[in-house]
Coordinates of C-alpha atoms in Angstrom, one line a residue:
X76 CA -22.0 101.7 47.1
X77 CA -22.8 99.5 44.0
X78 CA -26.2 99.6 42.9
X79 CA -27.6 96.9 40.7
X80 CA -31.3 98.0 40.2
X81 CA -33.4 96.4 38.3
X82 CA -34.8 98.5 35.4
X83 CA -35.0 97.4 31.8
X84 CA -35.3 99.9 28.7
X85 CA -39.1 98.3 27.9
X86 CA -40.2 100.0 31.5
X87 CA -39.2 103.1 31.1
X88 CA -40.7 103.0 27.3
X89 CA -44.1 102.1 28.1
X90 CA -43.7 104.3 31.6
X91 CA -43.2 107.3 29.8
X92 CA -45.0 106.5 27.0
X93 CA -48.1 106.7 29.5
X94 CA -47.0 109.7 31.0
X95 CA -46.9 108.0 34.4
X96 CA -43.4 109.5 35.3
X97 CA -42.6 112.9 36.4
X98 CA -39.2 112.2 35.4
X99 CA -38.3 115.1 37.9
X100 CA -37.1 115.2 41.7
X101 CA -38.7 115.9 44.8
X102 CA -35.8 118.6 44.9
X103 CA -37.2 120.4 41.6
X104 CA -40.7 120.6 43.7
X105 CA -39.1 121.9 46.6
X106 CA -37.3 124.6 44.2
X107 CA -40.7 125.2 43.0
X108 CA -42.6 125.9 46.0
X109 CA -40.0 128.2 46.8
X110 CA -40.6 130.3 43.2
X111 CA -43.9 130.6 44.0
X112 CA -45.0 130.4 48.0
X113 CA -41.9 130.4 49.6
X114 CA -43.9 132.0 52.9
X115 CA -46.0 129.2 53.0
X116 CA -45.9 126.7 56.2
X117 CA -44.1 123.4 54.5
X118 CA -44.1 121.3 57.9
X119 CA -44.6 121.5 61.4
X120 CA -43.3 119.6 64.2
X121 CA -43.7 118.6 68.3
X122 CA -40.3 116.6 69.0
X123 CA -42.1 114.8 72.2
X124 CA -38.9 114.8 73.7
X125 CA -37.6 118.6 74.3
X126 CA -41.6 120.1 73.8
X127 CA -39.8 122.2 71.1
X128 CA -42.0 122.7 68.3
X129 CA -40.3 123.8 64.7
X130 CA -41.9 125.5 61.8
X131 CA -40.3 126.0 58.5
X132 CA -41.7 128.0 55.4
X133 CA -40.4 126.3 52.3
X134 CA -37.9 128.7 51.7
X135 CA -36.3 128.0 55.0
X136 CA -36.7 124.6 54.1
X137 CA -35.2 124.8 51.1
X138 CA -32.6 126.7 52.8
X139 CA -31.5 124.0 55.6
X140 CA -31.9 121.1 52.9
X141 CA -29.3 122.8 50.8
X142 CA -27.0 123.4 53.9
X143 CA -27.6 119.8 54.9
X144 CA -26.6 118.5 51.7
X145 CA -23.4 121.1 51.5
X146 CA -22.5 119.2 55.2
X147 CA -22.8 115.6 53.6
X148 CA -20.3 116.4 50.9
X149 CA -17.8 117.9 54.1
X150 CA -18.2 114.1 55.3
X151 CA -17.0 112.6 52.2
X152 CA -20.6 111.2 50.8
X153 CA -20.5 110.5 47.3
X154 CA -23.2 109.8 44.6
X155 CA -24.9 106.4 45.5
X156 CA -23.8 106.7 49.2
X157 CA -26.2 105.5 51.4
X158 CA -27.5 107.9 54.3
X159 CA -29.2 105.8 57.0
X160 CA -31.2 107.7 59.4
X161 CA -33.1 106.1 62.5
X162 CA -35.2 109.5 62.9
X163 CA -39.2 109.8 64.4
X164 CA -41.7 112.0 62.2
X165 CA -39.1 115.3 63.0
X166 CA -38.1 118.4 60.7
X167 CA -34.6 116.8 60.1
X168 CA -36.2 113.6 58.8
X169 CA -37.5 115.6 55.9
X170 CA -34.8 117.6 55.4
X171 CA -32.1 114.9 55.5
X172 CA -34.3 113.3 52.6
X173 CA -34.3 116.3 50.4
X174 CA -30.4 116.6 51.4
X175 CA -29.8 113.6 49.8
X176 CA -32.0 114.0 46.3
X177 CA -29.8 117.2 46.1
X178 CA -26.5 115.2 46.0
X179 CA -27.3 111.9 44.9
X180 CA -27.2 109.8 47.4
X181 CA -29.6 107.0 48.3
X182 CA -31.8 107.9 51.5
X183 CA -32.4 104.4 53.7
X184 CA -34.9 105.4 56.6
X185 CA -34.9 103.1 59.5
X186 CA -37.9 102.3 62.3
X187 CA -37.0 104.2 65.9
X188 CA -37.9 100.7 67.2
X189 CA -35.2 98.7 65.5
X190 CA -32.1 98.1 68.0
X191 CA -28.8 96.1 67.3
X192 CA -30.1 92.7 65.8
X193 CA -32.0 94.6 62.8
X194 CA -29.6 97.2 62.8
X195 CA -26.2 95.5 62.4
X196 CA -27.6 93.6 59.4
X197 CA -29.1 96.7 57.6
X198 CA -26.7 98.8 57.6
X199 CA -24.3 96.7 56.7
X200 CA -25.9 95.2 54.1
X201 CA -26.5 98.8 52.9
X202 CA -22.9 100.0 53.0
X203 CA -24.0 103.1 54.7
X204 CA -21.5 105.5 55.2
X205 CA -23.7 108.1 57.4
X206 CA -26.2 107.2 60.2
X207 CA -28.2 110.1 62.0
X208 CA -30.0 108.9 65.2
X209 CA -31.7 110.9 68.2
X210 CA -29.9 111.3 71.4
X211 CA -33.0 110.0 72.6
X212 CA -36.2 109.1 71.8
X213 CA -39.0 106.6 74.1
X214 CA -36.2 106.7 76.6
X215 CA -33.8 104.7 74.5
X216 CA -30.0 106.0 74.3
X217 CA -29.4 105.1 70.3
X218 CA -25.8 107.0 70.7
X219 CA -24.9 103.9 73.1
X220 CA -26.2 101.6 70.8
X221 CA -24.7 102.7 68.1
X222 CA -21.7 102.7 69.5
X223 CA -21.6 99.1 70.4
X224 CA -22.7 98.2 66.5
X225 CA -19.7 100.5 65.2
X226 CA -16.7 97.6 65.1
X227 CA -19.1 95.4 63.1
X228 CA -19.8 98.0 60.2
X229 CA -16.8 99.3 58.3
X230 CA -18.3 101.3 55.7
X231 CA -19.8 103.2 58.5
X232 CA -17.6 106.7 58.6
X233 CA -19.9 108.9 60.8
X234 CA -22.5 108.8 63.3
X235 CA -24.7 112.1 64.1
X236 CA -27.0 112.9 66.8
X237 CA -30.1 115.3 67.2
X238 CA -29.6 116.6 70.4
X239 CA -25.6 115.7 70.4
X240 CA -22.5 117.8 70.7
X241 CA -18.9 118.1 69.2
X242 CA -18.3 115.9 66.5
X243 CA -20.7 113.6 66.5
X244 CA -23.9 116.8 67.0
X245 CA -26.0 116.6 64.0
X246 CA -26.4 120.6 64.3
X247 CA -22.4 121.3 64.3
X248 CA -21.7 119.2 61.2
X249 CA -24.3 119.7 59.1
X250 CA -26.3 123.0 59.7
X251 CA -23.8 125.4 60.1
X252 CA -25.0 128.7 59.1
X253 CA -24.7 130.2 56.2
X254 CA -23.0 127.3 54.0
X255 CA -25.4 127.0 51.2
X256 CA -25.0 130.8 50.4
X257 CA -20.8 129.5 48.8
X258 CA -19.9 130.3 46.0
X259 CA -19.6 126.7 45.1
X260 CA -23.1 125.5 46.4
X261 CA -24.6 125.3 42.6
X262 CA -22.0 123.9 41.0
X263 CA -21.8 121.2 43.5
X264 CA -25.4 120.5 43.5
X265 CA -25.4 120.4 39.6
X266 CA -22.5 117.9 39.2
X267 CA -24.2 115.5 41.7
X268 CA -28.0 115.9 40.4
X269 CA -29.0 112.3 40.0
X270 CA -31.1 111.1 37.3
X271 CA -34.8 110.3 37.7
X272 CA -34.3 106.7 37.2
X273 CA -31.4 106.3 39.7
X274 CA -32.0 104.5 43.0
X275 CA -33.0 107.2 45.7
X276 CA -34.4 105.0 48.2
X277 CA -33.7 101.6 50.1
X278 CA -36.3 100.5 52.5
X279 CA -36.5 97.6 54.4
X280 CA -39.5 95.9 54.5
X281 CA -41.7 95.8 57.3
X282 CA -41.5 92.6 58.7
X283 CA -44.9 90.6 58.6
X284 CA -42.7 87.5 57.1
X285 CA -39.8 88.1 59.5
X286 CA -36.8 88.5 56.9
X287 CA -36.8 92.1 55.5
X288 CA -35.4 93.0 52.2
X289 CA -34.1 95.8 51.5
X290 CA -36.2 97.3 48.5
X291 CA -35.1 99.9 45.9
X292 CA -37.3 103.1 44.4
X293 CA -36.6 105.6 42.3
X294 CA -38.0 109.0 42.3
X295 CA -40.0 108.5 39.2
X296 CA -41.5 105.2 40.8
X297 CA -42.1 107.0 44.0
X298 CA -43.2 110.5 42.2
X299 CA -45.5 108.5 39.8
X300 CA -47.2 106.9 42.3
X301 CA -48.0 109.8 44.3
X302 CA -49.7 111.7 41.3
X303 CA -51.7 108.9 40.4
X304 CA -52.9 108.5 43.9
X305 CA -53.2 112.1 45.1
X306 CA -55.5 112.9 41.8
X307 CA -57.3 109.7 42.7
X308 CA -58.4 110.9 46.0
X309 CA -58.6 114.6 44.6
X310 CA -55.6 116.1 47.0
X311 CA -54.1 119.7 46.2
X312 CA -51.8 122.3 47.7
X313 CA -55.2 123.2 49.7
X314 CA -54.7 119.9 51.7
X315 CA -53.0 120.1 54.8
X316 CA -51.7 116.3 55.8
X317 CA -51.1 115.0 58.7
X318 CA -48.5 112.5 59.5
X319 CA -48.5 110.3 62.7
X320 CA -47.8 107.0 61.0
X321 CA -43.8 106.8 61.0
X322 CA -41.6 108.4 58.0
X323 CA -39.6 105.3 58.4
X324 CA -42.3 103.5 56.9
X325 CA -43.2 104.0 53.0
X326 CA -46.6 105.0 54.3
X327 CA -45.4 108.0 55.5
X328 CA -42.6 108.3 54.1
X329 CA -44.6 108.5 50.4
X330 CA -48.0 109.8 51.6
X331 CA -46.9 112.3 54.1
X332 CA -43.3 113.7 53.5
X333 CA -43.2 113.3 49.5
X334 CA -46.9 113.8 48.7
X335 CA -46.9 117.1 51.0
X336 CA -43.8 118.6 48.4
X337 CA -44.8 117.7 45.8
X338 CA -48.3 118.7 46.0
X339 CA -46.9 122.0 47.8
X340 CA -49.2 121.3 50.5
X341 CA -48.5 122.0 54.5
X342 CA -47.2 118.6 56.6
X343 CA -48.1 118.1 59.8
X344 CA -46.1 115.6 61.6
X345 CA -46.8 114.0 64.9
X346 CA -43.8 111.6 66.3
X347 CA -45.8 109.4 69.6
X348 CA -49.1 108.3 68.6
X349 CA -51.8 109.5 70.7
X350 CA -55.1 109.7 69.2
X351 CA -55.5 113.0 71.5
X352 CA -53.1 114.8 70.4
X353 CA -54.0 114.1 66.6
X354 CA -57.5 115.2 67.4
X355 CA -55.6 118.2 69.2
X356 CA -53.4 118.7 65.7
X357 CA -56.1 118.5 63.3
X358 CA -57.8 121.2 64.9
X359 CA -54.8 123.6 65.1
X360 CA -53.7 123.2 61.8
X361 CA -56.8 122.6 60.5
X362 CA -56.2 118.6 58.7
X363 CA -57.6 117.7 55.7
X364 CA -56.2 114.6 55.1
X365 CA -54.3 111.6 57.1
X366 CA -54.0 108.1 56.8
X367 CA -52.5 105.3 59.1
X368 CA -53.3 101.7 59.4
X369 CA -56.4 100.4 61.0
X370 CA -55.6 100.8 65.1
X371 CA -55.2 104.3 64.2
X372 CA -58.5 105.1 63.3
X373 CA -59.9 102.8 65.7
X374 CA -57.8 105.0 68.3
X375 CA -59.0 108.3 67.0
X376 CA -62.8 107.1 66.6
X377 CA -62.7 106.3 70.4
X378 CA -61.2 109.0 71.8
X379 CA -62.8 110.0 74.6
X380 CA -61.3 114.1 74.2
X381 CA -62.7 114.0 70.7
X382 CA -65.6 115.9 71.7
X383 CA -63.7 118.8 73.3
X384 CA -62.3 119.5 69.5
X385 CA -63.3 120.6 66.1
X386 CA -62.6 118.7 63.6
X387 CA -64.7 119.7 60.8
X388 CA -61.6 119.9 59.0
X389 CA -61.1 116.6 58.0
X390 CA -62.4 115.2 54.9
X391 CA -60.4 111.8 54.4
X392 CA -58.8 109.5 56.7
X393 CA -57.3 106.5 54.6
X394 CA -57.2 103.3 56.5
X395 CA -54.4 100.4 54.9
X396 CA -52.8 97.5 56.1
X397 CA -55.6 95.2 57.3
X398 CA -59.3 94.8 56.9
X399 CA -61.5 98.0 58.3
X400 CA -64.2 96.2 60.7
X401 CA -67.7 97.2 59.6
X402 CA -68.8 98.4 63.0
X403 CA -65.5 100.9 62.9
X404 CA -66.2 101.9 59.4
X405 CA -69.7 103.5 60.7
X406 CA -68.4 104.4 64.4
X407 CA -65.6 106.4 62.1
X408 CA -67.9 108.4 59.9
X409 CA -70.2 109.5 62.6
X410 CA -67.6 110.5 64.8
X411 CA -65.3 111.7 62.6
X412 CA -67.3 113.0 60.1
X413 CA -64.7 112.2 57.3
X414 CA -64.5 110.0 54.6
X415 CA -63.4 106.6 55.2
X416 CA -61.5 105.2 52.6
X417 CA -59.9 101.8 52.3
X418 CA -56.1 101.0 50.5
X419 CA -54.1 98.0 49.6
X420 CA -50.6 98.8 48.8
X421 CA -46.9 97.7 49.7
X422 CA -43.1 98.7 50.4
X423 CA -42.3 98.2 47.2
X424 CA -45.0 99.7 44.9
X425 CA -46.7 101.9 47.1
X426 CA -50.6 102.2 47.1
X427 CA -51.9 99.7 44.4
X428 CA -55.8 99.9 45.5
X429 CA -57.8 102.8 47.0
X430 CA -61.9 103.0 47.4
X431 CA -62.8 105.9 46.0
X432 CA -64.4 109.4 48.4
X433 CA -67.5 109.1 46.9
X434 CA -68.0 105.5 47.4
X435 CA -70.9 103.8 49.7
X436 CA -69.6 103.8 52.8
X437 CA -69.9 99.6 52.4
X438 CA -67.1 99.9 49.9
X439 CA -64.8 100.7 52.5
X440 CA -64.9 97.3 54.7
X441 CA -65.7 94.8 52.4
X442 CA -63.3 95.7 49.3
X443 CA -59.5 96.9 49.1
X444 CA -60.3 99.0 46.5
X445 CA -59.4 99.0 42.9
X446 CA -56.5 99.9 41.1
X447 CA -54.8 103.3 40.6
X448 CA -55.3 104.2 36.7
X449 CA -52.6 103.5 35.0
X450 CA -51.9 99.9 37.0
X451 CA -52.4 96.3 36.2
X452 CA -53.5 94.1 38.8
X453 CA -55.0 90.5 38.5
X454 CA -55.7 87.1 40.8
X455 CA -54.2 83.7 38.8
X456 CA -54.3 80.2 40.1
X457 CA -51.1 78.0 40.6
X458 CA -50.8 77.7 36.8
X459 CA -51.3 81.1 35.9
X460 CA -54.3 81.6 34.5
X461 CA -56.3 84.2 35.4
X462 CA -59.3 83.7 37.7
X463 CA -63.0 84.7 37.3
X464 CA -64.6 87.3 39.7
X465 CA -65.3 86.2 43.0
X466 CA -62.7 83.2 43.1
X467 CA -59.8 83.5 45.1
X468 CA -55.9 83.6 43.9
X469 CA -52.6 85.0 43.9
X470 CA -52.8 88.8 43.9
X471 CA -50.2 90.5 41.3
X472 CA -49.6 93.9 40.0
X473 CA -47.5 95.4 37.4
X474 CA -47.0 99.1 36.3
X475 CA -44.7 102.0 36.5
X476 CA -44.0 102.4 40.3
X477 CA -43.1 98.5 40.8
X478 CA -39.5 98.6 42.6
X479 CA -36.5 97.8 41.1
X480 CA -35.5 94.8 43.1
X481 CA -33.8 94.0 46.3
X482 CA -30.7 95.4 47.2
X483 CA -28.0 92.4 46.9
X484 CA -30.7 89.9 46.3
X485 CA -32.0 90.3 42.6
X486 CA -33.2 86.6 43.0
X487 CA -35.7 87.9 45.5
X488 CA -37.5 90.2 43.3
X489 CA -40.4 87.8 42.7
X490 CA -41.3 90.2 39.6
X491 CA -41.4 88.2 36.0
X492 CA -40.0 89.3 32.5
X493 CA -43.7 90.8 31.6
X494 CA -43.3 92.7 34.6
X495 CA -46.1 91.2 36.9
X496 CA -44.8 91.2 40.4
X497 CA -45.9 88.3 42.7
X498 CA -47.4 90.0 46.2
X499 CA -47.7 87.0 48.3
X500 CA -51.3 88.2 48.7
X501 CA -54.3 86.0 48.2
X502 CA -57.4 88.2 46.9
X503 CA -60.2 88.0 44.9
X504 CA -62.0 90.5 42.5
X505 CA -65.6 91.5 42.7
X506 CA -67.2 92.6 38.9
X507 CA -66.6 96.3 39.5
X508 CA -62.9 95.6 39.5
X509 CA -62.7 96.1 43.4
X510 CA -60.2 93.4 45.4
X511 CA -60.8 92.3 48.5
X512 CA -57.5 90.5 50.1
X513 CA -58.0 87.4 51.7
X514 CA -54.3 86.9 53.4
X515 CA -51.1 85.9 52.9
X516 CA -50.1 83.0 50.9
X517 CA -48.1 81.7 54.0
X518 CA -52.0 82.7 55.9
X519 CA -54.0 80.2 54.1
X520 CA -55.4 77.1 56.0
X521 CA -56.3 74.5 54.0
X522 CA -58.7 72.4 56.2
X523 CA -59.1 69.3 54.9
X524 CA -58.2 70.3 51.1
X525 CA -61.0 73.0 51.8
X526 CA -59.3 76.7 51.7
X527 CA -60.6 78.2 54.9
X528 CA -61.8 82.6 54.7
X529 CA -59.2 83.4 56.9
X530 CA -60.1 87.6 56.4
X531 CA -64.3 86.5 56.1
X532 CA -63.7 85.1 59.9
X533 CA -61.4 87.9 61.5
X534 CA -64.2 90.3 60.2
X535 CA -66.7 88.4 61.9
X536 CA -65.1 88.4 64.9
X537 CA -64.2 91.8 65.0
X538 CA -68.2 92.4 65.2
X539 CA -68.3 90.9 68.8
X540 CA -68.4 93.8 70.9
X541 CA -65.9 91.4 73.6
X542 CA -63.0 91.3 70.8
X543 CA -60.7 94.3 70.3
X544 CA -58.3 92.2 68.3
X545 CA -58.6 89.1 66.4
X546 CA -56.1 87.3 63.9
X547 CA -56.4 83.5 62.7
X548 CA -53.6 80.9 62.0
X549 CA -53.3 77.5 61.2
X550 CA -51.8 74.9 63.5
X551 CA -51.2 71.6 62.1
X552 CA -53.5 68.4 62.4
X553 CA -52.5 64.9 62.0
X554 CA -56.2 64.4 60.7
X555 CA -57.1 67.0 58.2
X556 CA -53.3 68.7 57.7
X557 CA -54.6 72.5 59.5
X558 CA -57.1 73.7 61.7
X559 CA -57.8 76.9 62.6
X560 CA -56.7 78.9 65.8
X561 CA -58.4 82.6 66.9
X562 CA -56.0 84.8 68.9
X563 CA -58.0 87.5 70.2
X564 CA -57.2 90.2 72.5
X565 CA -60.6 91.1 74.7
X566 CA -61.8 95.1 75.2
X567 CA -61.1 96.4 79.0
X568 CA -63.6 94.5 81.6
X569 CA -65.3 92.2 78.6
X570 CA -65.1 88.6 78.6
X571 CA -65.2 86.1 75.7
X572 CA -64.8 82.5 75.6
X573 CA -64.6 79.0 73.3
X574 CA -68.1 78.7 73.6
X575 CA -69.3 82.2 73.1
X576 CA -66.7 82.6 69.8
X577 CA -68.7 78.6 68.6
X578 CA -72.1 80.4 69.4
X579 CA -71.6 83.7 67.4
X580 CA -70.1 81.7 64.4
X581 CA -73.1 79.8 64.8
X582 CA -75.4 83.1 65.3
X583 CA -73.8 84.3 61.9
X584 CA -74.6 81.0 59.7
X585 CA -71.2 80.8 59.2
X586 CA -70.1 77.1 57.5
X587 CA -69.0 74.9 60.8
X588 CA -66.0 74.0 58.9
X589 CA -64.7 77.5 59.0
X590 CA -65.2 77.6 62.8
X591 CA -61.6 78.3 64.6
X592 CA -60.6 74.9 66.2
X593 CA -59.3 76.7 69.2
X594 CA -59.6 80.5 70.9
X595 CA -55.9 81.9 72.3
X596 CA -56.9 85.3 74.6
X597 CA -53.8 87.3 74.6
X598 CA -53.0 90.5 75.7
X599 CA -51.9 92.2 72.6
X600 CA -51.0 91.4 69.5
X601 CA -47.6 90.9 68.0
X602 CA -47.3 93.8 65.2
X603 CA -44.9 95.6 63.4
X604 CA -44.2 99.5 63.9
X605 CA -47.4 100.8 61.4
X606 CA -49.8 98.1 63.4
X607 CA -49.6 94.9 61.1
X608 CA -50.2 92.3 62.5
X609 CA -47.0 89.9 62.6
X610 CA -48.7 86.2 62.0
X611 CA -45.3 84.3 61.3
X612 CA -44.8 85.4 65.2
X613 CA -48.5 83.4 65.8
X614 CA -48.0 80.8 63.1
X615 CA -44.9 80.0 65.5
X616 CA -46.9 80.0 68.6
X617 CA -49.8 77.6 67.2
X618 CA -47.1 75.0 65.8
X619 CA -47.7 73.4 69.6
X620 CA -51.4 73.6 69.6
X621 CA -54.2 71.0 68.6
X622 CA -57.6 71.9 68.0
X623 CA -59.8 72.1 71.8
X624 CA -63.4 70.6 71.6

């Protein structure tokens, strides 16, 4: 696999120049952790589908990553190979990770829910010589599917299976026993030990605009983020982190799996989301710290078998990916009795913004945060010039764990020769330095030449104790170019209406030009695997509607 990542000397000055890079591996903390508490629990699983539940100290970690990585080199997987895994929140997603940091090779995680459409185009835009898939998982058969994709991907030389036999069984060709102890395991490991700067992970992006790109990290952009954010929020080998949003997706693949080595802390991984069974998993393993997007913690706050559990244990629960309703912010910190904090961040530079602990609990639901030390962040107008507190404009950030580009699309990278990288987000910036995001570029409705608050309107609706869900769009107007149109899904045995949604805008002295045009009620929303909401999808849907008096 060619790799053409983007990384110019200047970064890499001014990076370490800062000290913002580790310039280590995740596979050096891993070796660590085994120097000094090799006994200690490094994750713990529930694969939903057997019951089987998996422990592994560090050292026996350690000890199937290295056989793991041994098996990889059986199958021919060079430095800058790509291993593609469609894997939930299991031990062997964590392993197969560290497997290929050992060897060189570039890990590209893939969502469960992805089937042949996504699939055929990522891996072959990836090259990927290596694919590991469940037998099954949610009732889907991925060994059948990938069987039917095989034809279309020639750089595609083996397909494994959890749960599979022969020679396609995950367990017979890559953790057979005793490998790593060779004679030839360190010299193998020590010819292939990639550099700091080299590409060690591709992940597609989530989806929200419908054509994912396939961004590249490296572990020093990855590892630097993580110790700026984990001091931030005060984290330490004393936390114990549970992981329910997927691995597949950079929230959990940074802030669970890498975070949880590096900090030599204990993982706790949960693969089918079901805000009992995390209540039921923080108090077992005692939890200190998770975070997930906002239905999670919505989820969790009203679980009705909270009550039956303690969980004391849990300090922080970091809510990112879309605005934190008010009314949830408080319903979470009485019920949960942990600190709510807020974070903006993305696939390809991680978490950018984060309200601190000791914040007021206000903080939390009207800001995004403010930036990680040691990152630039600023709001600009068309001509880029930098706007004043409190007026809106296009979000950008620059600093050391910025990506390094798209895979096979360098034109894509939307990140200038300063450096500043171009989010698609439209924010605005309080005095304190704290952002609050408004919405996507491709979100605004301009009413009239009048920008409408699209995030200032969901938030208000979000109050109403009929609307679970609620996510505005423009449709188009012959009149005044866009109006605005509310999809909202409605709680269980509530009802809410055109008239009721004009009434409580009204209620709330909200400007009548900002009142959605027309109410959608739909029974869920469209949303990509960590619970963003997917408004292209709506965008596409309101393209037929006119505004309803």
């Amino acid at each position: 696999m060619i790799l053409d990542p983007n990384l110019p000397q200047w970064r890499i000055d001014e990076a370490n120049a800062g000290g913002f890079w580790p310039n280590r591996l995740l596979t050096d903390d891993l070796d660590d952790a085994c120097a000094t508490m090799p006994d200690k629990v490094a994750v713990t699983d529930i694969n939903s589908m057997t019951g089987g539940r998996t422990t592994l100290s560090y050292r026996q970690l350690r000890r199937l990553v290295d056989r793991i990585a041994l098996g990889l080199v059986e199958l021919g997987v060079e430095r800058n190979d790509v291993v593609s895994y469609q894997l939930p929140n299991w031990w062997e997603f964590v392993a197969l990770h560290l497997a290929s940091v050992r060897i060189g090779a570039v890990t590209n995680p893939l969502m469960p829910i992805f089937r042949e459409r996504e699939l055929g185009f990522m891996l072959g835009l990836a090259e990927s010589k290596v694919m590991v898939v469940p037998r099954e998982f949610r009732g889907h058969r991925y060994p059948e599917m990938m069987a039917g994709l095989r034809s279309g991907l020639p750089a595609l030389r083996h397909v494994l299976v959890i749960g599979g036999e022969g020679e396609s069984g995950f367990a017979e060709r890559l953790l057979i026993p005793r490998r790593e102890e060779g004679p030839q395991a360190a010299a193998i490991f020590a010819a292939r030990r990639p550099a700091p700067n080299d590409v060690t992970q591709l992940l597609y992006t989530s989806g929200t605009t419908g054509e994912p790109k396939g961004a590249m990290h490296s572990s020093n952009t990855l590892q630097g983020n993580i110790t700026a954010f984990a001091r931030f929020l005060g984290l330490s080998a004393r936390d114990t982190i549970l992981m329910a949003s997927p691995m597949a997706h950079q929230t959990g693949f940074m802030y669970g799996m890498v975070m949880s080595v590096m900090l030599k802390a204990k993982l706790v991984l949960q693969d089918v989301w079901t805000a009992a069974e995390a209540a039921e998993r923080i108090t077992d393993e005692g939890v200190t710290f998770t975070m997930a997007s906002t239905p999670f913690l919505a989820d969790l706050t009203d679980c009705a078998e909270l009550d039956r559990h303690d969980i004391s244990s849990l300090r922080v629960f970091l809510s990112a990916g879309a605005p934190i309703p008010p009314t949830l912010v408080r319903r979470a910190h009485e019920r949960l009795g942990a600190k709510i904090v807020s974070a903006w961040g993305m696939t390809e530079n991680g978490i950018q913004t984060a309200t601190r602990p000791d914040d007021p609990p206000e903080r939390a639901c009207e800001t995004d945060g403010t930036a990680l030390p040691g990152l630039g962040l600023r709001v600009i107008d068309e001509a880029g010039n930098e706007q004043p507190p409190g007026v809106e404009g296009h979000l950008q950030t620059r600093g050391f764990c910025n990506f390094l580009g798209y895979l096979k699309r360098p034109h894509l990278s939307g990140t200038d020769q300063a450096g500043w990288f171009g989010t698609g987000d439209i924010a605005r910036r309080d005095p304190q330095g704290y952002i609050r995001i408004s919405g996507r570029s491709k979100d605004i409705i301009i009413r009239g030449g009048e920008n409408v608050p699209v995030v200032e309107i969901e938030s208000l609706l979000y109050r109403h104790p009929a609307v679970q869900d609620a996510a505005i769009v423009a449709m188009p107007d012959e009149r005044l170019g866009e109006r605005g149109c509310a999809f909202v899904v409605v709680r269980p045995g509530a009802s809410f209406g055109f008239e009721e949604m004009v009434r409580f805008c009204e209620e709330a002295k909200m400007a009548r030009q900002y009142w959605p045009e027309r109410l959608e009620i739909i029974e869920s929303m469209p949303r990509t695997p960590t619970g963003k909401i997917q408004k292209f999808r709506l965008r596409d849907t309101a393209k037929a509607f006119s505004a309803k008096p």
